Each structure stands twice: as structure tokens, then as C-alpha cells.
Amino acid sequence: MFQYCTDPSTLDGLAWLSCYLTTAKHAAFYVSFGTVLLLLAVTAPAALGMGFLGASAARSRILPLSIFGKGYIAIVRGVPDIAFFLFFVIALDQGIEYLRHITLCPDWDQPIRQGNDFLVCPAAKAPLGTSPQWVHEVYGFSIAVFTFALVFGAFAANVLYGAMRAVPRAQLETAEAYGMNTRQIFWRILVPQMWVYALPGLSNLWMVLIKATPLLFLLGVEDIVYWARELGGTKTPQFTEYPHGDWRMWYFLFLLVFYLAFTRISEIVLDRLMQRLTLGQATMGGEAQRKAAA
Amino acid sequence: MKKLILTAAVLALSAGMGMAASHGKTIRLGTEGAYPPYNFINDKGEIDGFERELGDELCKRAELTCEWVKNDWDSIIPNLVSGNYDVIIAGMSITAERDQIIDFSQDYYPPTASTFVAKSADADLKGVISAQTSTIQAGYVAESGATLLEFATPEETVAAVRSGEADAVFADWDYLKPIVEASGGELVVAGDPVPLGGGVGLGIRESDKELRDKLDGAITAMKADGSLNTLLKKWFGDETATY
């Protein structure tokens, strides 16, 4: 990065540190913060969407749909996260490859399962064995987003299901009295009012999601915790220009500060959102706002 | 996002087909990247070490296009079997247990000794011994009657000795040697070296006989012309075992 960095062994103090912190390996560490933020930015709306679908299905009047929604919520909430992240991802990956295998290679005569091996034809591999590394990374990232959305969607579904039931029945009855049909009641009365009941539960989920990102490494995505561990580990002089002892504590301290700051920012934003959603609602908070304004 | 992925997939598909026509299949090499001098991540953030050089040379000789992939040690065999990469090149010793699940090439590193390293030479080797999970060393400690303390990465096994959590660490001498030398007397060898394992080989799916034969041929050629010995000496020092 800097000119004087060509021979770090002659440097000390801040000059050494400035070289050390600007190695390409550290750049990968900084980029991984972006990866985590991107994952959160994509996963949160996706999980909310899954949650909304799940909750709508669970309270549906059509029995199979309702069973499906409730089953989704119950099963995913009941399975331990780590088991889900390990097995579901491998199963999903193999499922995709199996479907591609059936459609792309109809005349393949060898069995897919040979002992321990899972073998599909080369054209069915996802991504293709020949594709460059970044395609593999995008694929891994997408699988990660999907898995996160599925898991957190189940929790969000449960929160939203509860929030939908918390909207005062009188509100819905009034809407019926005005002659609105089921769809209109759902979209115009129920959904706008339920968010204020859902937000405390959803904000909890968001906090858990922020801290669940180290699970990414299980899915082959290199996140901030992986790099902190790799960079902080003892480095002996033979294998690096910047030998140092066990510095993992300092890297993890940095992560701690990052996570705390991120949590604080989230809290501030969620508080504002709560204020906004409470406005004009038939809740204690809404009543307090009305009185304060009057 | 969906559009982006779709575009990426289409691009990859067409790029992949173009490449498939000109180069043949790309072989993905899976390694741990945390086990110097075998494999580690250098200052540039790239995979480096003895196995990096060896792997690149083997691919050149076998006329394969190769790509490097990092994977956790814990899940390195499951991911090979499910086809996320084609070769394990991660300082993996050839053992009968692993041979039941995957295939091995011939060894490219002769059978070596593992050693105990502790804070003092008279450490209690029947006490708490740290070792990396699912390694031959962990198996040996478990059978020796000592209390086994397992860690996911080699780094943590040594850190446990420094912090006093374990009485000694049991690992490949090649991995421990640079650490002992750099520790300035804090860490020393305890007890006698234990010969363990059947040498280090490439892990390959059992169904991939063709690939194994190709890589085996390349290893034989490197053994014959002495280039493997040169590599071994470069990374493990002049006194290391050679072919």
C-alpha cells in the first residue's frame, strides 16, 4: 500500500501498524464487513416477506394452506439452527443439482449415489465446475440468504401471526359493517394496524439476525468472525512479513465494538419506527401521543 | 437481485461452455488454509505453502486447470463427497478409516512423526492434551488414556497450551516446529516423537478413479525427477524426510 512497506521488518510503531493494517489480507477482512451488511440488507426483507406469507397462510380459512403455514412455523422453529444450516444447505444444494441432472442429462445411466459420493453429470453441477470462483461465491451467498430467510422467516411468521390476532376485533367488525370484503379488510385494516404489535418481536429477531452472521462460514462464506480468527492467530516469521503473537483478543474486541455500535444504531432506528407506527393507533402508546399533541 | 443472479448464471453458463471446449474440466482443490507450512493464507490473502506449490505443479503436469477453495477442516470430507470440490490437499494423512469414505493418491509426504509440545520438557503427557478435531493425533490421544481436548483449528490447540488450559499439544512436528522456534523458549518438545499415519496424500472421491490416476502419475513423475524432494526441503528444511 505505502512505499515504505517493502521491508516491514525494519519498521516499528505506527509505521509498522499502518503497513500491517493495509495488507491485502486485511482488505479481505474489511470487505467481509460489507458482505455481512449486504447479507443483512438482503435477508431482513426476504425473511419479513417469508414471515408475512407464512403468517397469512397460517391464518387462512383454507385448511391445507393453514396447515402448511402452521407446519412451516412449527418445524423450522423447532429444529436447532446449526443443524438446519448444516444439513439443509447440503440437501438444498444436492436437490438443485438433482433437478438439473434430471432435466439436463436424461441419458445419464450411472447412479447418482455411489457409496458415499453424490454424483451428477458435469453439466448439472451447480454452479458448473468450470465457472470462475466468484460464481461459486455468489451461489454460496444466495444459498445463505435463502437459508437465513427461511429460518428467520419462520420466527417472523410467528410474530406476525400473533400481531394479526392482536388487532382489536372491533376494528375488523367495523370494517365488515362498512361492507368491506375479506381482502379489503385484510389489506386496509388489519395489515396497517398489526405492525405496531409486531415491531417489538421483529426488532428482537433483527438483533438475533445481526449476531447470527458467523453461521455464514458454515455455508462457505467468509465473514468477519472467520477473518478475525485467521488474522488474529499467531503468525510465525517464516510465513509472513508481519509476525505477531496471539492477537485474537484484539480482533474480537474490535468485533465487539462493531456489534455494539451496530446494535445501538438499530435501537435508535427501531425506536423512531415505533414512534411513527404508533401514531393514531388504538393503543396506549397512540393514546399518549394524541394527548401530548392536544 | 433475482435478475442479477439470473444474468450471472447465464454468463457463467456461457463462459463455462466456452472454457469446457478449450480446456477440459476445471479441478477444484480444497484446502484448510490454516496449517503452515502445508497450507496457509499469506499476507496477500492468497493460499500459500508447500501444498499450494505442489498442487499447482501437479495440475501443470497432469494438464488440468485448477482452482483453489478454502474449507473448514471439520467439514472437508463431507464437502468433497458431495462434490463441492474434487481434491482434498490439506496435509491429510492416509488412514484406513478415511480410506473407507474417500480414496487417496499415493503419499506426497513420507510418514512422519507427531510430537508433544508443552511449556516444559517434563510435562504430564497423561494429563490434558490438546489436538485438532478429527485428526490422527486426536485419535491417538484418545486411545493413550490422556484427557483429549479438541479444537476446530490447529491455532487453538497451541493457544490452549500457552494459556495453561492444556498440559501439552499433540500435532505434526512440521506444524509445531516453526511455532516452537519462534516462541523463544516458551514452548519446548516434551517426550518422544510418535510415528503416526501412512504419509500425506490427496483425498479424492472413490468414483473419481480417472482423476486419481492422473494425479498419481504426476506425483510419481515428481518423485522420479527429484522436484518433490526440492519442494519438501524448501518448505520443511534440509533435515526433512525425502523420497
XYZ file of C-alpha atoms in Angstrom:
537
model
C 0.000 0.000 0.000
C 2.574 2.587 1.145
C 6.045 2.944 -0.355
C 7.889 2.285 2.892
C 6.131 -1.047 3.333
C 8.535 -3.021 1.110
C 10.515 -4.289 4.117
C 8.301 -4.293 7.225
C 10.988 -5.886 9.439
C 12.834 -2.545 9.553
C 9.751 -0.648 10.689
C 8.232 -0.231 14.107
C 5.439 1.568 15.880
C 2.796 3.335 13.834
C 4.613 2.909 10.517
C 4.605 -0.874 11.009
C 0.989 -0.823 12.054
C -0.039 1.262 9.046
C 1.587 -1.316 6.764
C 0.162 -4.237 8.719
C -3.383 -2.928 8.610
C -3.262 -2.295 4.860
C -2.154 -5.741 3.652
C -4.337 -7.426 1.046
C -5.379 -9.898 3.724
C -6.715 -7.090 5.892
C -8.524 -5.694 2.864
C -10.362 -9.029 2.681
C -11.288 -8.553 6.348
C -12.705 -5.089 5.649
C -14.599 -6.356 2.610
C -16.173 -9.070 4.773
C -17.903 -6.338 6.800
C -19.575 -5.336 3.546
C -20.547 -8.972 2.945
C -22.210 -9.174 6.355
C -24.041 -5.853 5.900
C -25.165 -6.906 2.418
C -26.406 -10.205 3.791
C -28.415 -8.386 6.455
C -29.782 -5.895 3.938
C -30.972 -8.699 1.654
C -32.009 -11.204 4.310
C -34.116 -8.911 6.514
C -36.688 -8.004 3.837
C -36.628 -11.569 2.481
C -37.271 -13.014 5.955
C -40.010 -10.460 6.532
C -41.591 -11.480 3.226
C -41.405 -15.172 4.142
C -42.830 -14.322 7.547
C -45.720 -12.429 6.004
C -46.523 -15.292 3.649
C -46.212 -17.807 6.478
C -48.470 -15.830 8.800
C -51.058 -15.189 6.067
C -51.065 -18.899 5.219
C -51.350 -19.915 8.877
C -54.474 -17.805 9.435
C -56.032 -18.746 6.098
C -59.516 -20.262 6.061
C -58.408 -22.866 3.521
C -57.400 -25.827 5.661
C -54.406 -27.238 3.683
C -52.905 -23.763 3.402
C -53.370 -23.136 7.093
C -51.790 -26.500 7.973
C -48.884 -25.732 5.628
C -48.299 -22.322 7.259
C -48.523 -23.638 10.785
C -46.328 -26.625 9.885
C -43.655 -24.357 8.432
C -43.639 -22.207 11.566
C -43.561 -25.157 13.945
C -40.940 -27.247 12.144
C -38.400 -24.529 11.398
C -38.752 -23.004 14.854
C -38.253 -26.402 16.428
C -35.114 -27.530 14.581
C -31.804 -26.238 16.035
C -30.303 -23.510 13.825
C -26.933 -25.164 13.467
C -28.461 -28.456 12.318
C -30.609 -26.556 9.873
C -27.660 -24.627 8.480
C -25.510 -27.731 8.054
C -27.968 -30.246 6.687
C -30.480 -28.085 4.901
C -27.793 -26.366 2.849
C -26.197 -29.594 1.665
C -29.658 -31.038 0.963
C -30.732 -27.894 -0.905
C -27.540 -27.911 -2.965
C -27.979 -31.581 -3.827
C -31.663 -31.026 -4.543
C -30.874 -28.295 -7.065
C -28.227 -30.489 -8.691
C -30.597 -33.447 -8.770
C -33.307 -31.427 -10.565
C -30.781 -30.049 -13.045
C -29.445 -33.560 -13.533
C -32.890 -34.921 -14.436
C -33.629 -32.139 -16.916
C -30.166 -31.672 -18.451
C -28.855 -35.216 -18.617
C -31.752 -37.568 -19.386
C -29.493 -40.260 -20.865
C -27.098 -40.474 -17.909
C -27.139 -44.153 -16.908
C -24.913 -44.196 -13.814
C -26.469 -43.990 -10.346
C -26.316 -40.610 -8.573
C -25.485 -42.142 -5.225
C -22.372 -44.304 -5.406
C -21.496 -45.287 -1.873
C -20.837 -42.010 -0.111
C -20.486 -39.999 -3.295
C -23.149 -37.748 -4.735
C -22.566 -37.720 -8.475
C -24.475 -35.783 -11.083
C -23.400 -35.239 -14.668
C -20.893 -32.379 -15.090
C -23.467 -30.172 -16.848
C -25.794 -30.392 -13.844
C -23.313 -29.205 -11.256
C -24.417 -26.002 -9.571
C -22.500 -23.916 -10.215
C -20.605 -25.590 -13.067
C -17.212 -26.980 -12.128
C -15.710 -24.778 -14.810
C -17.192 -21.485 -13.621
C -14.865 -18.969 -12.003
C -14.562 -18.639 -8.242
C -16.803 -15.574 -7.968
C -19.755 -17.509 -9.393
C -19.241 -20.101 -6.674
C -19.173 -17.290 -4.126
C -22.349 -15.654 -5.448
C -24.033 -19.059 -5.447
C -22.935 -19.744 -1.870
C -24.104 -16.304 -0.816
C -27.524 -16.791 -2.435
C -27.955 -20.157 -0.714
C -27.018 -18.439 2.545
C -29.594 -15.694 2.015
C -32.276 -18.243 1.191
C -31.499 -20.351 4.267
C -31.398 -17.345 6.571
C -34.682 -16.067 5.120
C -36.303 -19.461 5.621
C -35.185 -19.794 9.239
C -35.835 -16.228 10.314
C -38.988 -16.143 8.219
C -40.499 -18.832 10.443
C -39.858 -16.749 13.550
C -41.142 -13.632 11.815
C -44.233 -15.557 10.722
C -44.987 -16.455 14.308
C -44.565 -12.833 15.408
C -46.793 -11.553 12.595
C -49.383 -14.279 13.220
C -49.626 -13.096 16.815
C -49.706 -9.435 15.744
C -52.571 -10.093 13.310
C -54.589 -11.643 16.121
C -53.764 -8.720 18.423
C -55.516 -6.161 16.215
C -58.787 -5.361 18.081
C -61.671 -7.417 16.748
C -63.899 -4.321 16.884
C -61.806 -2.685 14.150
C -62.427 -5.601 11.793
C -66.115 -5.774 12.661
C -66.488 -2.080 11.908
C -64.875 -2.671 8.532
C -67.332 -5.516 7.884
C -70.194 -3.218 8.842
C -68.977 -0.756 6.233
C -69.329 -3.527 3.667
C -65.667 -4.298 3.001
C -64.886 -7.805 1.763
C -62.268 -10.116 3.374
C -59.472 -8.971 1.108
C -60.166 -5.298 1.722
C -60.330 -5.833 5.488
C -57.005 -7.682 5.395
C -55.105 -5.087 3.378
C -56.765 -1.867 4.550
C -57.498 -2.516 8.228
C -55.566 -5.491 9.538
C -52.139 -5.084 7.906
C -51.656 -1.346 8.593
C -52.578 -1.842 12.244
C -50.669 -5.028 13.005
C -47.151 -3.573 12.603
C -47.270 -1.778 15.900
C -47.924 -5.088 17.655
C -45.322 -6.910 15.579
C -42.466 -4.462 15.923
C -41.185 -5.436 19.404
C -40.981 -9.076 18.314
C -39.483 -8.216 14.930
C -36.870 -5.942 16.494
C -35.793 -8.851 18.698
C -35.430 -11.005 15.596
C -33.365 -8.334 13.878
C -30.989 -8.227 16.847
C -30.614 -12.015 16.761
C -30.086 -11.929 12.999
C -27.259 -9.388 13.314
C -25.421 -11.746 15.600
C -26.182 -14.921 13.648
C -23.973 -13.997 10.710
C -20.964 -16.092 11.878
C -23.101 -19.063 10.816
C -22.180 -17.883 7.323
C -18.847 -19.654 7.482
C -20.675 -22.955 7.757
C -22.033 -22.099 4.318
C -18.589 -21.318 2.930
C -18.978 -17.527 3.019
C -16.030 -15.865 4.734
C -17.490 -13.488 7.301
C -15.905 -11.083 9.802
C -15.521 -13.680 12.551
C -13.626 -16.040 10.232
C -11.200 -13.302 9.235
C -10.785 -12.037 12.814
C -9.780 -15.530 13.867
C -7.497 -16.032 10.882
C -5.780 -12.636 11.204
C -5.555 -12.737 14.996
C -3.928 -16.173 15.163
C -0.225 -16.452 15.958
C 1.961 -15.712 12.945
C 5.485 -17.103 12.863
C 8.220 -15.253 10.915
C 8.655 -17.995 8.261
C 5.224 -17.469 6.781
C 4.540 -13.757 6.994
C 6.301 -10.440 6.843
C 4.347 -9.331 9.889
C 4.958 -11.911 12.648
C 2.970 -11.441 15.845
C 1.641 -13.413 18.804
C -1.919 -14.404 19.564
C -3.836 -11.233 18.818
C -7.267 -12.785 18.535
C -8.397 -10.933 21.644
C -7.821 -7.566 19.988
C -9.596 -8.569 16.805
C -12.549 -9.910 18.732
C -12.589 -6.752 20.852
C -12.894 -4.811 17.630
C -15.792 -7.051 16.567
C -17.409 -6.454 19.952
C -17.257 -2.703 19.419
C -18.646 -3.141 15.899
C -21.554 -5.276 17.075
C -22.342 -2.977 19.998
C -22.319 0.113 17.784
C -24.475 -1.659 15.221
C -26.930 -2.708 17.937
C -27.141 0.858 19.255
C -27.842 2.276 15.783
C -30.509 -0.392 15.261
C -32.131 0.541 18.559
C -32.301 4.208 17.644
C -33.815 3.444 14.235
C -36.310 0.964 15.692
C -37.373 3.467 18.367
C -38.112 6.077 15.698
C -40.017 3.487 13.684
C -42.078 2.593 16.755
C -42.958 6.268 17.270
C -44.032 6.514 13.671
C -46.150 3.344 13.729
C -47.853 4.240 16.999
C -49.248 7.448 15.501
C -53.039 7.363 15.532
C -53.269 3.753 16.743
C -55.786 2.499 19.243
C -53.045 1.524 21.679
C -51.732 3.037 24.905
C -48.785 4.494 23.019
C -51.052 6.013 20.395
C -53.304 7.461 23.095
C -50.291 9.007 24.873
C -49.148 10.627 21.605
C -52.645 12.006 20.997
C -52.831 13.540 24.466
C -49.329 15.014 24.214
C -50.251 16.707 20.934
C -53.554 18.047 22.241
C -31.302 -9.325 -7.184
C -33.110 -12.094 -8.983
C -32.237 -10.547 -12.310
C -28.632 -10.163 -11.204
C -28.385 -13.821 -10.242
C -30.036 -14.850 -13.467
C -27.644 -12.747 -15.521
C -24.730 -14.147 -13.543
C -25.970 -17.665 -14.105
C -26.371 -17.118 -17.844
C -22.926 -15.545 -18.043
C -21.430 -18.417 -16.085
C -23.179 -20.942 -18.261
C -21.882 -19.455 -21.478
C -18.419 -18.786 -20.068
C -18.347 -22.307 -18.681
C -19.228 -23.832 -22.022
C -16.566 -21.830 -23.795
C -13.984 -22.921 -21.303
C -15.119 -26.517 -21.312
C -14.480 -26.657 -25.029
C -10.947 -25.318 -24.841
C -9.506 -26.565 -21.530
C -11.484 -29.540 -20.355
C -12.751 -29.744 -16.807
C -11.629 -27.413 -14.054
C -10.446 -29.273 -10.990
C -11.221 -27.611 -7.681
C -8.652 -28.160 -4.938
C -9.968 -27.894 -1.379
C -7.644 -26.939 1.456
C -7.875 -25.638 5.013
C -5.577 -22.618 4.798
C -4.641 -22.745 8.479
C -1.840 -25.308 8.666
C 1.573 -23.832 7.834
C 3.856 -24.873 6.249
C 1.434 -27.234 4.420
C -1.158 -24.574 3.624
C -1.870 -21.121 4.979
C -3.117 -17.696 3.952
C -0.265 -15.331 3.150
C -0.168 -11.547 3.618
C -1.825 -11.080 0.243
C -4.787 -13.135 1.400
C -3.908 -15.957 -1.010
C -3.453 -19.638 -0.258
C 0.258 -20.340 0.061
C 2.575 -23.075 1.345
C 4.045 -26.427 0.362
C 0.741 -27.776 -0.901
C -0.007 -24.648 -2.939
C 3.221 -25.088 -4.893
C 2.787 -28.845 -5.108
C -0.836 -28.594 -6.248
C -0.037 -26.040 -8.948
C 2.835 -28.199 -10.210
C 0.728 -31.391 -10.211
C -2.012 -29.635 -12.177
C 0.520 -28.390 -14.698
C 1.973 -31.868 -15.195
C -1.441 -33.539 -15.397
C -2.587 -30.770 -17.782
C -5.537 -29.772 -15.629
C -6.978 -26.336 -14.954
C -7.082 -25.967 -11.212
C -8.792 -23.637 -8.805
C -8.220 -23.299 -5.042
C -11.021 -23.407 -2.488
C -10.901 -22.884 1.271
C -12.944 -25.119 3.564
C -13.149 -25.795 7.292
C -11.261 -28.906 8.404
C -14.367 -30.244 10.163
C -16.433 -30.489 7.009
C -13.639 -31.061 4.495
C -14.573 -34.705 3.733
C -18.404 -34.220 3.513
C -17.912 -31.347 1.065
C -15.604 -33.450 -1.129
C -18.092 -36.305 -1.165
C -20.987 -34.016 -2.084
C -18.931 -32.585 -4.932
C -18.173 -29.012 -3.819
C -14.561 -29.593 -4.836
C -12.701 -32.504 -6.398
C -9.487 -32.929 -4.409
C -8.535 -32.511 -0.751
C -4.996 -31.220 -0.451
C -4.755 -30.281 3.198
C -1.982 -32.233 4.907
C -4.356 -35.160 5.311
C -2.723 -38.366 6.498
C -3.721 -41.564 4.776
C -5.605 -43.750 7.271
C -7.730 -46.868 6.922
C -10.773 -45.091 8.408
C -10.709 -42.228 5.921
C -9.942 -44.668 3.114
C -13.362 -46.239 3.634
C -15.080 -42.973 2.755
C -12.745 -41.442 0.185
C -9.815 -42.535 -1.948
C -6.223 -41.421 -1.531
C -3.482 -40.830 -4.055
C -0.032 -42.185 -3.221
C 1.660 -40.188 -0.477
C 3.449 -36.981 -1.420
C 4.846 -36.534 2.043
C 6.515 -39.511 3.758
C 5.059 -40.911 7.009
C 6.229 -38.580 9.763
C 6.412 -38.262 13.481
C 3.982 -36.287 15.614
C 5.285 -34.690 18.783
C 4.087 -33.330 22.087
C 4.907 -29.681 22.727
C 4.476 -28.128 26.153
C 5.760 -25.334 28.352
C 8.299 -27.654 29.980
C 10.034 -30.799 28.745
C 8.743 -32.875 31.705
C 5.058 -32.028 31.151
C 2.478 -34.645 32.116
C 1.698 -36.443 28.856
C -1.132 -38.373 30.501
C -2.802 -35.138 31.582
C -4.844 -32.821 29.351
C -3.609 -32.955 25.757
C -4.974 -30.671 23.035
C -5.329 -31.793 19.412
C -7.304 -30.783 16.347
C -10.701 -32.449 15.842
C -10.808 -35.484 13.525
C -7.068 -35.784 13.089
C -4.978 -38.909 13.600
C -3.366 -37.102 16.534
C -6.739 -36.669 18.268
C -7.387 -40.384 17.761
C -4.006 -41.266 19.222
C -4.513 -39.088 22.319
C -7.984 -40.528 22.915
C -6.537 -44.049 22.923
C -3.467 -43.180 25.000
C -5.514 -42.640 28.159
C -4.823 -38.919 28.383
C -7.681 -36.412 28.520
C -8.290 -35.169 24.999
C -9.119 -31.507 24.477
C -10.270 -30.973 20.893
C -10.274 -27.751 18.888
C -11.553 -26.940 15.412
C -8.351 -25.213 14.242
C -4.670 -26.039 14.839
C -4.089 -22.486 16.073
C -6.398 -23.023 19.040
C -4.635 -26.232 20.111
C -1.379 -24.312 20.620
C -3.154 -21.370 22.257
C -4.607 -23.805 24.820
C -1.082 -24.789 25.895
C 0.039 -21.169 26.154
C -2.957 -20.305 28.309
C -2.408 -23.331 30.545
C -5.710 -24.935 29.587
C -3.879 -27.991 28.244
C -0.661 -29.589 29.539
C 0.634 -30.240 26.028
C -0.394 -30.117 22.372
C -0.019 -33.158 20.111
C 0.382 -32.419 16.393
C 2.590 -32.886 13.335
C 6.140 -31.853 14.120
C 6.268 -29.882 10.867
C 3.429 -27.683 12.056
C 4.809 -27.254 15.574
C 8.469 -26.698 14.618
C 8.162 -23.074 13.383
C 5.987 -22.236 16.392
C 8.470 -23.708 18.866
C 11.350 -21.900 17.165
C 9.516 -18.563 17.210
C 8.355 -18.924 20.818
C 11.792 -18.062 22.219
C 11.916 -20.923 24.705
C 8.334 -20.616 25.929
C 7.368 -23.855 24.198
C 9.538 -26.973 24.117
C 9.265 -30.557 22.881
C 8.091 -32.999 25.539
C 8.515 -36.760 25.385
C 9.492 -38.787 22.330
C 8.183 -38.343 18.800
C 5.449 -40.808 17.804
C 5.433 -42.159 14.241
C 1.831 -41.866 13.032
C -0.171 -42.274 9.835
C 0.704 -43.592 6.414
C 2.031 -40.381 4.902
C 0.098 -37.488 3.466
C -1.897 -37.940 0.276
C -4.500 -36.236 -1.882
C -8.088 -37.081 -0.972
C -10.261 -37.891 -3.990
C -13.813 -39.220 -4.366
C -13.905 -43.009 -4.731
C -15.754 -42.681 -8.010
C -13.069 -40.417 -9.493
C -10.581 -43.130 -10.499
C -9.507 -41.317 -13.645
C -8.559 -38.154 -11.766
C -6.719 -40.178 -9.149
C -4.674 -41.981 -11.777
C -3.748 -38.705 -13.450
C -2.605 -37.098 -10.206
C -0.869 -40.295 -9.099
C 1.102 -40.237 -12.346
C 2.109 -36.635 -11.756
C 3.274 -37.434 -8.205
C 5.301 -40.399 -9.474
C 6.942 -38.139 -12.057
C 7.777 -35.540 -9.416
C 9.260 -38.204 -7.163
C 11.348 -39.580 -10.021
C 12.934 -36.317 -11.143
C 13.601 -35.090 -7.603
C 11.429 -31.982 -7.870
C 9.242 -33.198 -4.982
C 12.330 -33.501 -2.751
C 13.348 -29.939 -3.664
C 9.907 -28.703 -2.655
C 9.987 -30.672 0.601
C 13.377 -29.223 1.502
C 12.255 -25.729 0.648
C 9.256 -25.813 2.990
C 10.269 -28.261 5.708
C 14.039 -27.716 5.991
C 17.047 -29.761 4.904
C 16.680 -32.473 7.542
C 13.146 -33.471 6.491
C 12.428 -36.983 5.201
C 12.557 -37.231 1.412
C 11.905 -39.850 -1.251
